[in-house]
Coordinates of N, CA and C in Angstrom, one line a residue:
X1 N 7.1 61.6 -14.7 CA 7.4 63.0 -14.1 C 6.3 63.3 -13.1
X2 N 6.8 64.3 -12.1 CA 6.0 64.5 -10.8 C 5.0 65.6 -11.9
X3 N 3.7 65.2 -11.0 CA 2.6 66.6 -11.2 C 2.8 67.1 -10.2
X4 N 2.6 68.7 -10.1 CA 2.8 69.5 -9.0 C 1.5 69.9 -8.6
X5 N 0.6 69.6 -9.5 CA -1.1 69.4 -9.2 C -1.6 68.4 -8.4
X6 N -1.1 67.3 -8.8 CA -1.2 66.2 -8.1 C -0.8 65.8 -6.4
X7 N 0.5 66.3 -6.8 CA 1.4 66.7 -5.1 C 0.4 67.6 -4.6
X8 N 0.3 68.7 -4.7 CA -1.0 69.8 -3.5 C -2.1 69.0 -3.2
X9 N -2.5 68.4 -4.2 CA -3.8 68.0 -4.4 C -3.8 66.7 -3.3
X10 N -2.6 65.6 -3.4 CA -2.5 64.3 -2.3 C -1.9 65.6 -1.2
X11 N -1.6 66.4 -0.8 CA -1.0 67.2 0.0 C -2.4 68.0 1.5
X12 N -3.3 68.4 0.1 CA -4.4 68.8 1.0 C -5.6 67.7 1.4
X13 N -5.3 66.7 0.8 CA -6.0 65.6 1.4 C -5.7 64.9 2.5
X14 N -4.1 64.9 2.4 CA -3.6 64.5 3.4 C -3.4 65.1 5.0
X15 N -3.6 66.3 4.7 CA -3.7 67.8 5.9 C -5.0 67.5 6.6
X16 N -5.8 67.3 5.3 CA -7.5 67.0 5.8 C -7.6 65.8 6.6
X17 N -7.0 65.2 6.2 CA -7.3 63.8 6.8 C -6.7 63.4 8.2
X18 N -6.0 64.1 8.5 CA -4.9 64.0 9.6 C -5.7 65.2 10.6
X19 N -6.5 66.4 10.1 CA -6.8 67.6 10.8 C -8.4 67.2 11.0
X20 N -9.2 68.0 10.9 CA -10.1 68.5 10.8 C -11.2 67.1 10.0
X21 N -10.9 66.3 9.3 CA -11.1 65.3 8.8 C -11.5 64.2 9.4
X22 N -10.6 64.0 10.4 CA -10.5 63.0 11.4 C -11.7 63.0 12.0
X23 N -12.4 64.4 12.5 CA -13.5 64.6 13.2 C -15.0 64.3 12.3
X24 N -14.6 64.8 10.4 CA -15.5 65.4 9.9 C -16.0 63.3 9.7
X25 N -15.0 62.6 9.6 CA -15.4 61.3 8.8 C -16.1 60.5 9.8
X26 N -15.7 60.7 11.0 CA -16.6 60.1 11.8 C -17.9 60.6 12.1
X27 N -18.3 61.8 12.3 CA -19.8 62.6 12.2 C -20.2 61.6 10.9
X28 N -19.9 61.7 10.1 CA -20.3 61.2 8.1 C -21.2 59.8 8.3
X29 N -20.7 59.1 9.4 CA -21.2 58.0 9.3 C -22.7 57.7 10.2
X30 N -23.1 59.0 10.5 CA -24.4 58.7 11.1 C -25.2 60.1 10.0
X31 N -26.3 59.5 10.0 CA -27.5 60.3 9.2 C -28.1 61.7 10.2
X32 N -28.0 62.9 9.7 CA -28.1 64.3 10.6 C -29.2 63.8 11.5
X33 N -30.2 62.9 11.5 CA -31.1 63.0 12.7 C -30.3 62.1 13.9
X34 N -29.7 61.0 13.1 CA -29.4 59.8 14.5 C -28.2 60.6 14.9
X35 N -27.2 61.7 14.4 CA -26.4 62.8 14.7 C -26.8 63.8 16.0
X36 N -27.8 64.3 15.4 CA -28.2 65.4 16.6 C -29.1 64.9 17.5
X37 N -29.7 63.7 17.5 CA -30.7 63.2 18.4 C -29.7 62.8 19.4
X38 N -28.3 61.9 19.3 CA -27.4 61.4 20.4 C -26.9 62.4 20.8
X39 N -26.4 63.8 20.1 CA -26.1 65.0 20.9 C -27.2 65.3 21.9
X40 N -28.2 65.1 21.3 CA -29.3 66.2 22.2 C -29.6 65.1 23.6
X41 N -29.6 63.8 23.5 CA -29.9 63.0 24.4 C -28.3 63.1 25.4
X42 N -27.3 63.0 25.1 CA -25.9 63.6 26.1 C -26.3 64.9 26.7
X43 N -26.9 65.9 25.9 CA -26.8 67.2 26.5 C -28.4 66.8 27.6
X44 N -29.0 66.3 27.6 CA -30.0 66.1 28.1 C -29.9 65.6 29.8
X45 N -28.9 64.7 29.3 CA -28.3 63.4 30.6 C -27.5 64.8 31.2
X46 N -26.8 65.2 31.1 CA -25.6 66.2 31.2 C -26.5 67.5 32.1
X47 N -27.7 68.3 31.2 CA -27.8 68.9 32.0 C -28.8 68.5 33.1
X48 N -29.5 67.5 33.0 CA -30.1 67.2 34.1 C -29.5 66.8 35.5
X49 N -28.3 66.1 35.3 CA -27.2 66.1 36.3 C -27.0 67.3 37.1
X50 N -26.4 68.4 36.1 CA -25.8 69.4 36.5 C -27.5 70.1 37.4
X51 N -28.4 70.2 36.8 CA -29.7 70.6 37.3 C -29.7 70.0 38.9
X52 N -30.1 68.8 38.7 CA -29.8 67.5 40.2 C -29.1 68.5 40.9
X53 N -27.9 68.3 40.7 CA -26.8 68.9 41.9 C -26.9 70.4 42.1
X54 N -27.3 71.4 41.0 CA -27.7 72.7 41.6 C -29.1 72.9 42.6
X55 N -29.7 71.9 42.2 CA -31.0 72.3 43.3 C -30.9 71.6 44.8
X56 N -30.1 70.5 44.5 CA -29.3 69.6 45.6 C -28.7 70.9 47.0
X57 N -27.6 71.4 46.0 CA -26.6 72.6 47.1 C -27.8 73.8 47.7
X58 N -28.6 73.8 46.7 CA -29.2 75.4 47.1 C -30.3 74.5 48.0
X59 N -31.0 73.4 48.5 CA -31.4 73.1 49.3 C -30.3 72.9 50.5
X60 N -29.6 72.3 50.4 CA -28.7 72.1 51.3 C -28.1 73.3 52.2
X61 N -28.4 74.6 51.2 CA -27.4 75.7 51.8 C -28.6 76.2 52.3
X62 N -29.9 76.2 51.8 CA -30.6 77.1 52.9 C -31.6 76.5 54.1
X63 N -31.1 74.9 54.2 CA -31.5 74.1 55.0 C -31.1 74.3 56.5
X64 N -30.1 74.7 56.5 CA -29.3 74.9 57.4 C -29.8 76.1 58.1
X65 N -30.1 77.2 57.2 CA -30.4 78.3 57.5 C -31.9 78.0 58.3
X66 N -32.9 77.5 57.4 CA -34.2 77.2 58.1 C -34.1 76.6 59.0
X67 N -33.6 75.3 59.3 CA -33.3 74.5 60.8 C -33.0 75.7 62.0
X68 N -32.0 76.4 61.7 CA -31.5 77.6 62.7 C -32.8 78.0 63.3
X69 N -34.3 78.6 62.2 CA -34.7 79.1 62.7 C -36.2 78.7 62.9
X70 N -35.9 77.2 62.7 CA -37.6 76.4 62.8 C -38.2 76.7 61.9
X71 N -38.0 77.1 60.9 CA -39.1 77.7 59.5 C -39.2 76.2 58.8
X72 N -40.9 75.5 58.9 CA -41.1 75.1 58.0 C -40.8 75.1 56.4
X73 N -40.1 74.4 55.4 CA -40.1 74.5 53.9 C -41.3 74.2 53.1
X74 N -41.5 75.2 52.4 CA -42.6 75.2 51.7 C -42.7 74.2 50.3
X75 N -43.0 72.8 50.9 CA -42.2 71.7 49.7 C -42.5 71.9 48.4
X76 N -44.3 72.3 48.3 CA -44.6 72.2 47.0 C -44.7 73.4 46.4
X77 N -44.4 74.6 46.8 CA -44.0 76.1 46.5 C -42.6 75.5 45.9
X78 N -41.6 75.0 46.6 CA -40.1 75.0 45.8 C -40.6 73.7 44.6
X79 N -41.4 72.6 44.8 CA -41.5 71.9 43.7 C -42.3 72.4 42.8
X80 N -43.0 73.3 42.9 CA -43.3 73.7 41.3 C -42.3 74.4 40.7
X81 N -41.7 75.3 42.1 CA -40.9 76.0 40.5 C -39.4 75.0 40.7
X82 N -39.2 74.1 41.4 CA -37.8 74.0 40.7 C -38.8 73.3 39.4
X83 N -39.3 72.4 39.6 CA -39.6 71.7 37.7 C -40.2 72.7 37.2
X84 N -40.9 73.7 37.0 CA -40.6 74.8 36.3 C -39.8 75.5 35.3
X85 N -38.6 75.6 36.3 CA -37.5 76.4 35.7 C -36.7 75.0 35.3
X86 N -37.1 73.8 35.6 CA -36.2 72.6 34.9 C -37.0 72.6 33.2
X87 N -38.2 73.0 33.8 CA -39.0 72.7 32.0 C -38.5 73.8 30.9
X88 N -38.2 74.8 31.0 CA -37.8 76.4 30.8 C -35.9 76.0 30.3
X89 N -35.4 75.4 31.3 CA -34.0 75.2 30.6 C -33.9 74.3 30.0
X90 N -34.9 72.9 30.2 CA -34.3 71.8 29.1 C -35.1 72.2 27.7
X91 N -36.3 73.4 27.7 CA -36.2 73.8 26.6 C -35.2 74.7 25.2
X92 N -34.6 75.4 26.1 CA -33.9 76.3 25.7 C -32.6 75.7 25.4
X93 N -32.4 74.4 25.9 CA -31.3 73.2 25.9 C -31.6 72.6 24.8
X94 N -32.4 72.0 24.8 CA -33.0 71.1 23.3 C -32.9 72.0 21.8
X95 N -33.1 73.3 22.0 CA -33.5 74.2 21.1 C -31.9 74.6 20.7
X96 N -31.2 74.9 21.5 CA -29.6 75.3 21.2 C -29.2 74.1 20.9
X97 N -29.0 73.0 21.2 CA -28.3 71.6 21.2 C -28.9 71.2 19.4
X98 N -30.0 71.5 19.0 CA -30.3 71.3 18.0 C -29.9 72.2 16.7
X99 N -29.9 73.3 17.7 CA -29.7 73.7 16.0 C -28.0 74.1 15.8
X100 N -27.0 74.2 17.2 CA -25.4 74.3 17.2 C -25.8 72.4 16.3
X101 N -25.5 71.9 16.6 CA -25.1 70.4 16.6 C -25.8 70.1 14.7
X102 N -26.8 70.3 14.4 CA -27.3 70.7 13.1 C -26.5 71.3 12.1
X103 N -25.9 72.7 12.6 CA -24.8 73.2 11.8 C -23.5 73.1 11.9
X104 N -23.1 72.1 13.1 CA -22.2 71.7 13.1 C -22.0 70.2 11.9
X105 N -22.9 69.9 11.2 CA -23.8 68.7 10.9 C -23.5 68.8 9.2
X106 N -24.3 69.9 8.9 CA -24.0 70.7 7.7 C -22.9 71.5 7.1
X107 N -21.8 71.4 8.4 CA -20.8 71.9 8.0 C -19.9 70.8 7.5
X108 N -20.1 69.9 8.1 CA -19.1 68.5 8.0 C -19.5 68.1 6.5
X109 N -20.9 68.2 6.5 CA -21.4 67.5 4.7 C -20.6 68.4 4.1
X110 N -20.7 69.7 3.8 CA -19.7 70.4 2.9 C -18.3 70.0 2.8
X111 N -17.9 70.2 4.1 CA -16.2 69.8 4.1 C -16.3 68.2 3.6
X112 N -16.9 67.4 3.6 CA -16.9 66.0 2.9 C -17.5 65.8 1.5
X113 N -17.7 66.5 1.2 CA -18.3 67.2 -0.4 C -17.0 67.6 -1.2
X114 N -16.3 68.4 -0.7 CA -15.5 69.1 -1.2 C -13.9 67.8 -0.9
X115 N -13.8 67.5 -0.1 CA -12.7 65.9 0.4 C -13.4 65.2 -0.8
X116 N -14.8 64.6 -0.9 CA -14.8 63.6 -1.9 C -14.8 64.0 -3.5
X117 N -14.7 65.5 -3.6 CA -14.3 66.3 -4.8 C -12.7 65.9 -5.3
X118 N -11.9 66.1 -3.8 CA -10.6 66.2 -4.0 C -10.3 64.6 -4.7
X119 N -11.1 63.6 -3.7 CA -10.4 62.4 -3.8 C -11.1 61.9 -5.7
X120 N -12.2 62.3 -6.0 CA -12.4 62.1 -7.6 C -11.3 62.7 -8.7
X121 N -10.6 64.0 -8.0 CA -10.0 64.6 -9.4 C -8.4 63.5 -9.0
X122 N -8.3 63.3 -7.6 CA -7.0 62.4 -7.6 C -7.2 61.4 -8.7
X123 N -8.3 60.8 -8.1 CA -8.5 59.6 -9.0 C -8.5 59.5 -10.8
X124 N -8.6 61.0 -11.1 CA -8.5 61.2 -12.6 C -7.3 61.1 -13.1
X125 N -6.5 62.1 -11.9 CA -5.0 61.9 -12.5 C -4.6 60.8 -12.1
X126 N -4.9 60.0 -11.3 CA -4.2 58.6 -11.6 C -4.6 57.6 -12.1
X127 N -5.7 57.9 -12.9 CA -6.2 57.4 -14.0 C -6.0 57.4 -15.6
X128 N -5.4 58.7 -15.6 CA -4.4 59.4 -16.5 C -3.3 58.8 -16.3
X129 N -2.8 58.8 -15.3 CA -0.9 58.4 -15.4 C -1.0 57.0 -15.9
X130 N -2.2 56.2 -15.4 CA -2.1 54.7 -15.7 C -2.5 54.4 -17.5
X131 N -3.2 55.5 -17.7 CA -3.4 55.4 -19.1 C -2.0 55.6 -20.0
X132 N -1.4 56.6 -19.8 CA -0.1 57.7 -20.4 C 0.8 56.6 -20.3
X133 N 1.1 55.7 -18.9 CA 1.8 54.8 -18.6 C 1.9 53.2 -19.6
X134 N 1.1 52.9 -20.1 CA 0.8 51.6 -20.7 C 1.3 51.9 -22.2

């Protein structure tokens, strides 16, 4: 005879595993530091690029303008503060990147807590049928 416990029970494992699961089992396989250290080194690479090319344009755009009017650039006035304001954002990057990616981290251990909950009581009842069965 069918369990109707059993059915929900292979039913939301099955939902999980196809949904939200898919994402949580691959996070599972790295340890929360080697996890949020390869996030934080992407967001790192990522925003330094994006950094590159914003200081890139805004020289570019007011180059044009100074050339027009013979105005020497003041190289090492703009290089302190662009690495400055580069020190200031990859802080504030590191610091968000860690602690989103962290509890994105801690959320997955739960949801995989509660999945390897599910897949223990399967295991009871089909442990049970194999007993009942013989």
């Amino acid at each position: 005879m069918i369990d109707p416990r059993k059915v929900r029970l292979m039913t939301k494992l099955a939902l999980y595993e196809e949904g939200e699961g898919r994402k949580d089992l691959k996070i599972n396989r790295y340890k929360k530091r080697t996890y949020v250290g390869v996030k934080q080194l992407e967001s790192i690479v990522l925003v330094t690029v994006a950094y590159a090319l914003a200081v890139l344009l805004y020289f570019i755009g007011i180059s044009a303008d100074l050339f027009s009017k013979a105005v020497l650039l003041p190289v090492k006035k703009y290089l302190f503060v662009v690495t400055v304001l580069y020190i200031i954002i990859m802080i504030f990057n590191i610091i968000f990147v860690r602690a989103h990616y962290s509890r994105i981290y801690d959320q997955m251990r739960k949801n995989i807590r509660e999945y390897d909950h599910m897949l223990y009581t399967l295991g009871s009842y089909m442990q049970k049928e194999k007993e009942d069965g013989k």
